[in-house]
PDB file of C-alpha atoms in Angstrom:
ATOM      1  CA  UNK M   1       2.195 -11.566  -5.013  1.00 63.00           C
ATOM      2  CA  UNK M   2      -1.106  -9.536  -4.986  1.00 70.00           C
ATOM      3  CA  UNK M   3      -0.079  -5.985  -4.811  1.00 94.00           C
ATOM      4  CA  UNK M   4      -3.562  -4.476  -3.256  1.00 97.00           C
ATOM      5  CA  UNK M   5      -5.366  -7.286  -1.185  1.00 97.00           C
ATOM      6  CA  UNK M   6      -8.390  -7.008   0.915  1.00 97.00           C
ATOM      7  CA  UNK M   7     -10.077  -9.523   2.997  1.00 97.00           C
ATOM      8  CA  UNK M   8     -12.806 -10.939   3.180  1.00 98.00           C
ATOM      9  CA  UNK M   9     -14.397 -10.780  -0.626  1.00 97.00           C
ATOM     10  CA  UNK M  10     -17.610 -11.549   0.435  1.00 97.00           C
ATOM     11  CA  UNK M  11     -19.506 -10.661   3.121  1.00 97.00           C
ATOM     12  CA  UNK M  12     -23.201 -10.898   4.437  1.00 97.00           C
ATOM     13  CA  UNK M  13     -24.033  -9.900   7.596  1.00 97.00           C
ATOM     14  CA  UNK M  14     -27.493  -8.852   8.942  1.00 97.00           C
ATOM     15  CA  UNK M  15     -29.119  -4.955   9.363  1.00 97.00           C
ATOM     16  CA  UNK M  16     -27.139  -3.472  12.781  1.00 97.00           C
ATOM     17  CA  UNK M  17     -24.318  -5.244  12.916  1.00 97.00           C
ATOM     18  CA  UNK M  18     -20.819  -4.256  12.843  1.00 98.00           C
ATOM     19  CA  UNK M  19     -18.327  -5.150  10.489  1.00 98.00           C
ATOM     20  CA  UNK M  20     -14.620  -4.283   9.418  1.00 98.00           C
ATOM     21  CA  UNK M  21     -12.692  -4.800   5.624  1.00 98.00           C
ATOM     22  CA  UNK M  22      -9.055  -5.344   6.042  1.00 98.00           C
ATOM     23  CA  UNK M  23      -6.363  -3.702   3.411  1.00 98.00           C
ATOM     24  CA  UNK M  24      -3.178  -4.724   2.562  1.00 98.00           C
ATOM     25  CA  UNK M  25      -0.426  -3.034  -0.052  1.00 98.00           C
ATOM     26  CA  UNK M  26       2.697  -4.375  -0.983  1.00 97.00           C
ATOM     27  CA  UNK M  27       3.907  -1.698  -3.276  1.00 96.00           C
ATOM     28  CA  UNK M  28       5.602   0.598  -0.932  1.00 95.00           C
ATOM     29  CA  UNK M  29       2.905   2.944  -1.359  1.00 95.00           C
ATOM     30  CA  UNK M  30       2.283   6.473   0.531  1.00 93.00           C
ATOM     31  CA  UNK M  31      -1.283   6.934  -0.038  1.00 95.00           C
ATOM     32  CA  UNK M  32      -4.331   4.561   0.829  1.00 96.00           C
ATOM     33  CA  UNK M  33      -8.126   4.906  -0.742  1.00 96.00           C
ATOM     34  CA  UNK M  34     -11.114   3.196   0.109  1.00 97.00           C
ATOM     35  CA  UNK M  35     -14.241   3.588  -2.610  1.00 97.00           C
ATOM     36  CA  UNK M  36     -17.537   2.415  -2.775  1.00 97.00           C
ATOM     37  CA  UNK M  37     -19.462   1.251  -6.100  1.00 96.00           C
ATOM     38  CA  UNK M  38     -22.976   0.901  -5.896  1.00 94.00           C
ATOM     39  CA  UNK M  39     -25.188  -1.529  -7.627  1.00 92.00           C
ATOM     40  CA  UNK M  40     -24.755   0.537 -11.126  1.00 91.00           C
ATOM     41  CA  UNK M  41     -21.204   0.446 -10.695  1.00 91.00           C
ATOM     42  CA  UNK M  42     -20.777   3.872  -9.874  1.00 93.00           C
ATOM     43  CA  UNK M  43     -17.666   4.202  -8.207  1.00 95.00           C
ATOM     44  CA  UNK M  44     -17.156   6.795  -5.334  1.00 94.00           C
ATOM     45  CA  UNK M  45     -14.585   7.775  -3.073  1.00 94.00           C
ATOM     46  CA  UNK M  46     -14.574   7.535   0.668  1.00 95.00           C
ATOM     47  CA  UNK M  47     -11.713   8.086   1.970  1.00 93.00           C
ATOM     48  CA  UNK M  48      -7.847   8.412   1.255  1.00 93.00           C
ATOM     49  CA  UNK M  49      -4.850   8.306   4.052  1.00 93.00           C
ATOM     50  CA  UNK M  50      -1.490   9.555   3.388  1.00 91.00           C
ATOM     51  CA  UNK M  51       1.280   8.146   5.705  1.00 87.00           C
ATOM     52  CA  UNK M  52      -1.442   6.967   8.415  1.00 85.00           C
ATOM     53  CA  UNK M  53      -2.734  10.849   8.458  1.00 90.00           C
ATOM     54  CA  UNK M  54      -6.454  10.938   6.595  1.00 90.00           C
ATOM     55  CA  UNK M  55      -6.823  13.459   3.942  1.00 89.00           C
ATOM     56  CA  UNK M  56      -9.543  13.182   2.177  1.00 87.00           C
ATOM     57  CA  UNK M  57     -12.968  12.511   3.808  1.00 87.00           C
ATOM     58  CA  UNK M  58     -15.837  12.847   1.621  1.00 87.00           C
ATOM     59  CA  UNK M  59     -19.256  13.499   2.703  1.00 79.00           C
ATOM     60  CA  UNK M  60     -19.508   9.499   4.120  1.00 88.00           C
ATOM     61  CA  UNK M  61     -21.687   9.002   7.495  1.00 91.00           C
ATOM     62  CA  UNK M  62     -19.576   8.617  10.622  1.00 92.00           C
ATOM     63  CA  UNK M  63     -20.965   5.391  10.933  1.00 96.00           C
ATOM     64  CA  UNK M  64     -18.036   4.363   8.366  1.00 96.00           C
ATOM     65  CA  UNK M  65     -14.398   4.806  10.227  1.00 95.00           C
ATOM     66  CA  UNK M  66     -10.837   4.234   8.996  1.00 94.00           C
ATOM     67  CA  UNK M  67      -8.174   2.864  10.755  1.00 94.00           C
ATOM     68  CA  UNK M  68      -4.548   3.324   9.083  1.00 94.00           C
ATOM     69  CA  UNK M  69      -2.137   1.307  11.912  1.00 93.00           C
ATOM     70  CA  UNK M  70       0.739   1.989   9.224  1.00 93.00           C
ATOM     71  CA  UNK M  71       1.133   3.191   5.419  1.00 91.00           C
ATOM     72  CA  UNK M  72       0.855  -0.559   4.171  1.00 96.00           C
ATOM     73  CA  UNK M  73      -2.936  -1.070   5.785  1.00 96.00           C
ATOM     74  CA  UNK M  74      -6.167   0.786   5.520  1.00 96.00           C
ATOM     75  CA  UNK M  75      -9.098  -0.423   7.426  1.00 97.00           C
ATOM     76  CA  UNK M  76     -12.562   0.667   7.391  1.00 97.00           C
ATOM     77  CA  UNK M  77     -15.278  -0.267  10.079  1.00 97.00           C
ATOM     78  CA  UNK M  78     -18.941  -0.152   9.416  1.00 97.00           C
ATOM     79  CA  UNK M  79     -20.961   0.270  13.106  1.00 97.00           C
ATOM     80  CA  UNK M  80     -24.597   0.045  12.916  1.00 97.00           C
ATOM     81  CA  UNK M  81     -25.283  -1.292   8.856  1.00 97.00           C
ATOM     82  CA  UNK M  82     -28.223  -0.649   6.920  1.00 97.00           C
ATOM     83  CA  UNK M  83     -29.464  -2.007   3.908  1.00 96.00           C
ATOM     84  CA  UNK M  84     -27.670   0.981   1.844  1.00 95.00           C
ATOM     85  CA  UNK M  85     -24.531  -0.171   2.832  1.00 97.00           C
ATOM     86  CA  UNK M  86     -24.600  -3.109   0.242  1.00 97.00           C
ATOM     87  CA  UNK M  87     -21.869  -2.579  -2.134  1.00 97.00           C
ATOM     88  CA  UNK M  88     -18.556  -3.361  -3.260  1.00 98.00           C
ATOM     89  CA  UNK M  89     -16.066  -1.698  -1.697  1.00 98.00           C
ATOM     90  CA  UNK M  90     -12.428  -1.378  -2.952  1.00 98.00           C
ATOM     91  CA  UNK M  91      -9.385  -0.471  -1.114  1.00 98.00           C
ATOM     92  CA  UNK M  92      -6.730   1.219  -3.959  1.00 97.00           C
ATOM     93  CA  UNK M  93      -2.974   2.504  -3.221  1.00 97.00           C
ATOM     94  CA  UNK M  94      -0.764   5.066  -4.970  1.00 95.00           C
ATOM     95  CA  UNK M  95       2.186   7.279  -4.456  1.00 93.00           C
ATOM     96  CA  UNK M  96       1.624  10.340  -3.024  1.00 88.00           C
ATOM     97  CA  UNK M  97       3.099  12.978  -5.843  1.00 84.00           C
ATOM     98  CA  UNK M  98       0.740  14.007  -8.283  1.00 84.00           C
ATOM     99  CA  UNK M  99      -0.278  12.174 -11.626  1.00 89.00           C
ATOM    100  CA  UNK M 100      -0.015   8.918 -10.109  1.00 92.00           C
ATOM    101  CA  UNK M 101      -2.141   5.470 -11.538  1.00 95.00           C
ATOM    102  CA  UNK M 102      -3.906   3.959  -8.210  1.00 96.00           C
ATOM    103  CA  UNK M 103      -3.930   0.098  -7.924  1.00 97.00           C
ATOM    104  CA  UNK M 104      -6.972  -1.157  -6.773  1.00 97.00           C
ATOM    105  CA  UNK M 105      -7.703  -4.558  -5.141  1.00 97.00           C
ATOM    106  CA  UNK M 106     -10.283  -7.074  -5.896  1.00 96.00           C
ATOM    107  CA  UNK M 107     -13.280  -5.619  -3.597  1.00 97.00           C
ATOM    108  CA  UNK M 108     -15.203  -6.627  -1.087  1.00 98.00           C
ATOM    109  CA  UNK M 109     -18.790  -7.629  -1.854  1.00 98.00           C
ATOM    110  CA  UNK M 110     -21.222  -6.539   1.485  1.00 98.00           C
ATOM    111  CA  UNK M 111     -24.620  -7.626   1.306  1.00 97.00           C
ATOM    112  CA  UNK M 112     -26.992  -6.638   4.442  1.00 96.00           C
ATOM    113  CA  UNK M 113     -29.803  -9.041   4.817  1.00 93.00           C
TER     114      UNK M 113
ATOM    115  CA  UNK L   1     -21.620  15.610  -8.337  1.00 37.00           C
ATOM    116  CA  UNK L   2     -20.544  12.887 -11.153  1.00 42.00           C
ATOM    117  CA  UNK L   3     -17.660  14.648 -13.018  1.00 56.00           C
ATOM    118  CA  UNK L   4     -17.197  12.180 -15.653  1.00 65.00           C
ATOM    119  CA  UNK L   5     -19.877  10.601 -17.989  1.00 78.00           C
ATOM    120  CA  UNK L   6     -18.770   8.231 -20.479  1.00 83.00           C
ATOM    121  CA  UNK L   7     -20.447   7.713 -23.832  1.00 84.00           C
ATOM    122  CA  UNK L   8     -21.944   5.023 -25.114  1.00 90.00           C
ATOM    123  CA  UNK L   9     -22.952   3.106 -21.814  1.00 92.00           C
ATOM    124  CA  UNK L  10     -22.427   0.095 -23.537  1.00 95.00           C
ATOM    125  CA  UNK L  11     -20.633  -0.747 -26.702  1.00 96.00           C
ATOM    126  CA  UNK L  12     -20.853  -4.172 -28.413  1.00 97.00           C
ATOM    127  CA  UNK L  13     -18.659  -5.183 -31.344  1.00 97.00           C
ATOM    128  CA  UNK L  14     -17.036  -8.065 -33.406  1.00 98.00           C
ATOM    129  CA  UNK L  15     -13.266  -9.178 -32.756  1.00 98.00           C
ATOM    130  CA  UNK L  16     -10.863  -7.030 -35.002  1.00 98.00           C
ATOM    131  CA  UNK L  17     -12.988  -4.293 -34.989  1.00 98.00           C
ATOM    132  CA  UNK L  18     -11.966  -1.045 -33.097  1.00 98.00           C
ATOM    133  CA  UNK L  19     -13.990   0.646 -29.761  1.00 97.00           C
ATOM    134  CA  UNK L  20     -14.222   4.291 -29.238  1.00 97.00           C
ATOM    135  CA  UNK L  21     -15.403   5.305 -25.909  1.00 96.00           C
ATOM    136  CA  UNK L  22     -15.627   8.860 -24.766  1.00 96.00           C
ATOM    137  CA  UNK L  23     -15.839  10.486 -21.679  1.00 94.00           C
ATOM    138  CA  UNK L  24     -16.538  14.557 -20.651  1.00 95.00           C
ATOM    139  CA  UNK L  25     -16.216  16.093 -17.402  1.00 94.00           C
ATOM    140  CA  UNK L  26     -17.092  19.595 -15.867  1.00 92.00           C
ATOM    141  CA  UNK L  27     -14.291  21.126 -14.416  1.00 90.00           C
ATOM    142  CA  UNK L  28     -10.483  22.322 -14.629  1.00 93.00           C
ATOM    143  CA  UNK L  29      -8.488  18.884 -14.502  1.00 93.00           C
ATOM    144  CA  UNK L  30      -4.690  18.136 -13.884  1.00 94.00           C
ATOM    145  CA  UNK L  31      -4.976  14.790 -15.363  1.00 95.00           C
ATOM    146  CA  UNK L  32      -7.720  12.122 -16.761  1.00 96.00           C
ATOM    147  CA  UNK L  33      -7.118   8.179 -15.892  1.00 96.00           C
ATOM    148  CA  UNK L  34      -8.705   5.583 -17.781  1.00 97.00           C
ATOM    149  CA  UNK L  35      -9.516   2.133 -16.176  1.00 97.00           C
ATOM    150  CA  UNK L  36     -10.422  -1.652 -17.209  1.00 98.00           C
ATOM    151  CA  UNK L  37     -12.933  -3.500 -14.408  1.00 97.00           C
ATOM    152  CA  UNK L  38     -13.379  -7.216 -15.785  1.00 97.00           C
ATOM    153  CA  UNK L  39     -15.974  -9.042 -14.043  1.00 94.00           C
ATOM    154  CA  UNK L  40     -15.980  -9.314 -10.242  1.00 92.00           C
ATOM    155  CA  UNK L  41     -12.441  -7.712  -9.796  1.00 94.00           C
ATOM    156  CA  UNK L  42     -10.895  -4.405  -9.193  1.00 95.00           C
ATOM    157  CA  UNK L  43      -9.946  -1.845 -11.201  1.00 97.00           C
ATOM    158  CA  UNK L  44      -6.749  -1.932 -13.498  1.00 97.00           C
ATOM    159  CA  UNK L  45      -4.984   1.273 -14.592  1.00 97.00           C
ATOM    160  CA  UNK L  46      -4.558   1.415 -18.632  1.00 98.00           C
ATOM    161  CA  UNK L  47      -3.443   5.609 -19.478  1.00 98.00           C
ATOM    162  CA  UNK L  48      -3.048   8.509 -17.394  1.00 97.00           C
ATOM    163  CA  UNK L  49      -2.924  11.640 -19.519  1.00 97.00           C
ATOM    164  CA  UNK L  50      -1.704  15.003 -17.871  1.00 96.00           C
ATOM    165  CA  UNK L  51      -3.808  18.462 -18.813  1.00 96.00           C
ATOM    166  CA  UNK L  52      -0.850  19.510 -20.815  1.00 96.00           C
ATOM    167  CA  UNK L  53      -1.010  16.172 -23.214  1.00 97.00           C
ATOM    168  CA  UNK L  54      -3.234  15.968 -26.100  1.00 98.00           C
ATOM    169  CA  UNK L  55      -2.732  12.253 -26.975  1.00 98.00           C
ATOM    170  CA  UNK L  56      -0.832   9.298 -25.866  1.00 98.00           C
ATOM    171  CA  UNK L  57      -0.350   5.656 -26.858  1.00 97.00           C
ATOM    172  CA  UNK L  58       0.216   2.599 -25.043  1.00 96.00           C
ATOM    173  CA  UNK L  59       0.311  -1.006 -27.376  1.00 97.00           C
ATOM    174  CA  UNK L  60      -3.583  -0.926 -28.706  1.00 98.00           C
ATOM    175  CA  UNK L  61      -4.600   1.925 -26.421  1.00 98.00           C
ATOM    176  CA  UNK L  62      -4.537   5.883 -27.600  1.00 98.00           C
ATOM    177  CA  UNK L  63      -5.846   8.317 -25.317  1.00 98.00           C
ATOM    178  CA  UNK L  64      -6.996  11.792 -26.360  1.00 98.00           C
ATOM    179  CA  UNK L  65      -7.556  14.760 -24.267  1.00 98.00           C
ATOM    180  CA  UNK L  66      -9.537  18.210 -25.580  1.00 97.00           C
ATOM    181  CA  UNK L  67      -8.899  20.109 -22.300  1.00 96.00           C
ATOM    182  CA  UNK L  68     -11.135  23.489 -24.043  1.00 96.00           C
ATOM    183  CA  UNK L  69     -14.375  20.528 -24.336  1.00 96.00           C
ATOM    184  CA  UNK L  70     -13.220  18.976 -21.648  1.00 96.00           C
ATOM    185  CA  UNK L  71     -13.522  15.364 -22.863  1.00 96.00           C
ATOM    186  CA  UNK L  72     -11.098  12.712 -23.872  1.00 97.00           C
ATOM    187  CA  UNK L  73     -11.563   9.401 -25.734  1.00 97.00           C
ATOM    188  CA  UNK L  74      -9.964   5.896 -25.689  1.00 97.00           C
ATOM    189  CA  UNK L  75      -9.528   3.796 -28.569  1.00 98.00           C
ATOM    190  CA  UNK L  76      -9.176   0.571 -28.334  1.00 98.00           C
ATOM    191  CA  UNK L  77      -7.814  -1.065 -31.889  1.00 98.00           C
ATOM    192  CA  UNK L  78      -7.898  -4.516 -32.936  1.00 98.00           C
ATOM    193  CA  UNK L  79     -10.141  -5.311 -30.108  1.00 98.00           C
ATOM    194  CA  UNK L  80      -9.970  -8.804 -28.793  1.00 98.00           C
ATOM    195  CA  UNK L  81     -12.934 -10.978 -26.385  1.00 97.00           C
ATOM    196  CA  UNK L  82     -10.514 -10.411 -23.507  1.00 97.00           C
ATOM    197  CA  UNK L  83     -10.899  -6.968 -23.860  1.00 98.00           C
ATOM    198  CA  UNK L  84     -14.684  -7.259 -22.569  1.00 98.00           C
ATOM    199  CA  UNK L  85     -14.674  -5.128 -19.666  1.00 98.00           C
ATOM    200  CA  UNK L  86     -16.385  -2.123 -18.403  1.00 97.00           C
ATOM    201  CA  UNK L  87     -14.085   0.870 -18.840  1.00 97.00           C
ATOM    202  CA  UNK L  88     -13.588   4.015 -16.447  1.00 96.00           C
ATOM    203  CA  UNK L  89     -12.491   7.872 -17.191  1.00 96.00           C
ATOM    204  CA  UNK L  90     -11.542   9.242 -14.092  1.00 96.00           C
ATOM    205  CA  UNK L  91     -10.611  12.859 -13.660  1.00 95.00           C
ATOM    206  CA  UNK L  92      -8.077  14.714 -11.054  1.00 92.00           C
ATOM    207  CA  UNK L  93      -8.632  17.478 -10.059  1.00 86.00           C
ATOM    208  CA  UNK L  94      -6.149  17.806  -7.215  1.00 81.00           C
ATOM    209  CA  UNK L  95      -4.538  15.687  -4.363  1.00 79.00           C
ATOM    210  CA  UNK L  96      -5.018  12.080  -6.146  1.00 83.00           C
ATOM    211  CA  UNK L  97      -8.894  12.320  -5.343  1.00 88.00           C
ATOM    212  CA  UNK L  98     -10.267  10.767  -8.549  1.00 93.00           C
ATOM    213  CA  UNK L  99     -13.931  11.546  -9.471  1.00 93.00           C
ATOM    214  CA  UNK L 100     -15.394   8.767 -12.035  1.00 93.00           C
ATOM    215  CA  UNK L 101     -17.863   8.157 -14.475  1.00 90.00           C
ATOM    216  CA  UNK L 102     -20.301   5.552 -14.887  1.00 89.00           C
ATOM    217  CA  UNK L 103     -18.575   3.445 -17.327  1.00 94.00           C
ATOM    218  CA  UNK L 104     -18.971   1.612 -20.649  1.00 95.00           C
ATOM    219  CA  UNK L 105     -19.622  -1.954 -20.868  1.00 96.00           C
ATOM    220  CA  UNK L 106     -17.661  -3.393 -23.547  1.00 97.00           C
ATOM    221  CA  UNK L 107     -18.556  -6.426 -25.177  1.00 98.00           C
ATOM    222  CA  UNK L 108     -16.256  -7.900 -27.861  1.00 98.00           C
ATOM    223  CA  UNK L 109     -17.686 -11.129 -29.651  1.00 97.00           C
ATOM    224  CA  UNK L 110     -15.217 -13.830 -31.132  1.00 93.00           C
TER     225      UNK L 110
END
């Protein structure tokens, strides 16, 4: 019953290739994050959707697109990687009123060779 | 810009003892969140303390927040080896966009 899941965990893919993370949320959730934490596990936000509609977009190259087919699923697409895309990123889910806790899933490892 | 920095960066202490990890921030908040990252997984939500709130419990967890030096602490009492983690402050300012520190690595030895 994982309430934020994201598939795959792992991936490693070479310099220039294209790649897409796939998030799920079970809670019932409004609002849908995706963050990136670097190799000192500093932990960054990307982007957030609220009911499909994206509202925050932080300063992220446009190589990096989400995709939010419905409130339950965020995706994010990577065109073109580089070796500074290796990270862990994590896909994390709230309600939309203020002072909510976010759920995060388990991450996705990406390693460009 | 990094809006939280927690303090110490790591933190290493015996079973039964207690942990005190702060965190500060820069700017006007409406709440603070701390988190728990174990190993290899996500993030799990432990307080969330509102500007207005000065302290607030939850089992071996108490949360303060000084809103006029900006910077709140977590306590953890009684610590236990399943309590090593690394451990997040993350501040919001508005709109559920949470800005986070760099984390301290706990380490509690049995």
């Amino acid at each position: 019953d994982t309430a934020v899941s994201q598939t795959p965990k792992y991936l490693v893919t070479q310099m220039g290739n294209d790649k897409s993370i796939k998030c799920e949320q079970n809670l019932g959730h409004d609002t849908m994050y995706w963050y990136k934490q670097d190799s000192k596990k500093f932990l960054k936000i990307m982007f957030s959707y609220n009911n499909k509609e994206l509202i925050i977009n932080e300063t992220v190259p446009n190589r990096f697109s989400p995709k939010s087919p419905d409130k339950a699923h965020l995706n994010l697409h990577i065109n073109s990687l580089e070796l500074g895309d290796s990270a862990v990123y994590f896909c994390a889910s709230s309600q939309a009123s203020d002072n909510q806790p976010q759920h995060f899933g388990d991450g996705t490892r990406l390693s460009i060779l | 810009s990094q809006q939280g920095e927690e303090d110490p960066q790591a933190l290493s202490i015996q079973e039964g003892e207690n942990a005190t990890m702060n965190c500060s921030y820069k700017t006007s908040i409406n709440n603070l969140q701390w988190y728990r990252q174990n190993s290899g997984r996500g993030l799990v939500h432990l307080i969330l303390i509102r500007s207005n709130e000065r302290e607030k419990h939850s089992g071996r967890l108490r949360v303060t927040l000084d809103t006029s030096k900006k910077s709140s602490s977590l306590l953890i009492t009684a610590s236990r080896a399943a309590d090593t983690a690394s451990y997040f402050c993350a501040t919001d300012a508005y709109g559920n966009k949470l800005v986070f520190g760099a984390g301290t690595i706990l380490r509690v030895k049995s």
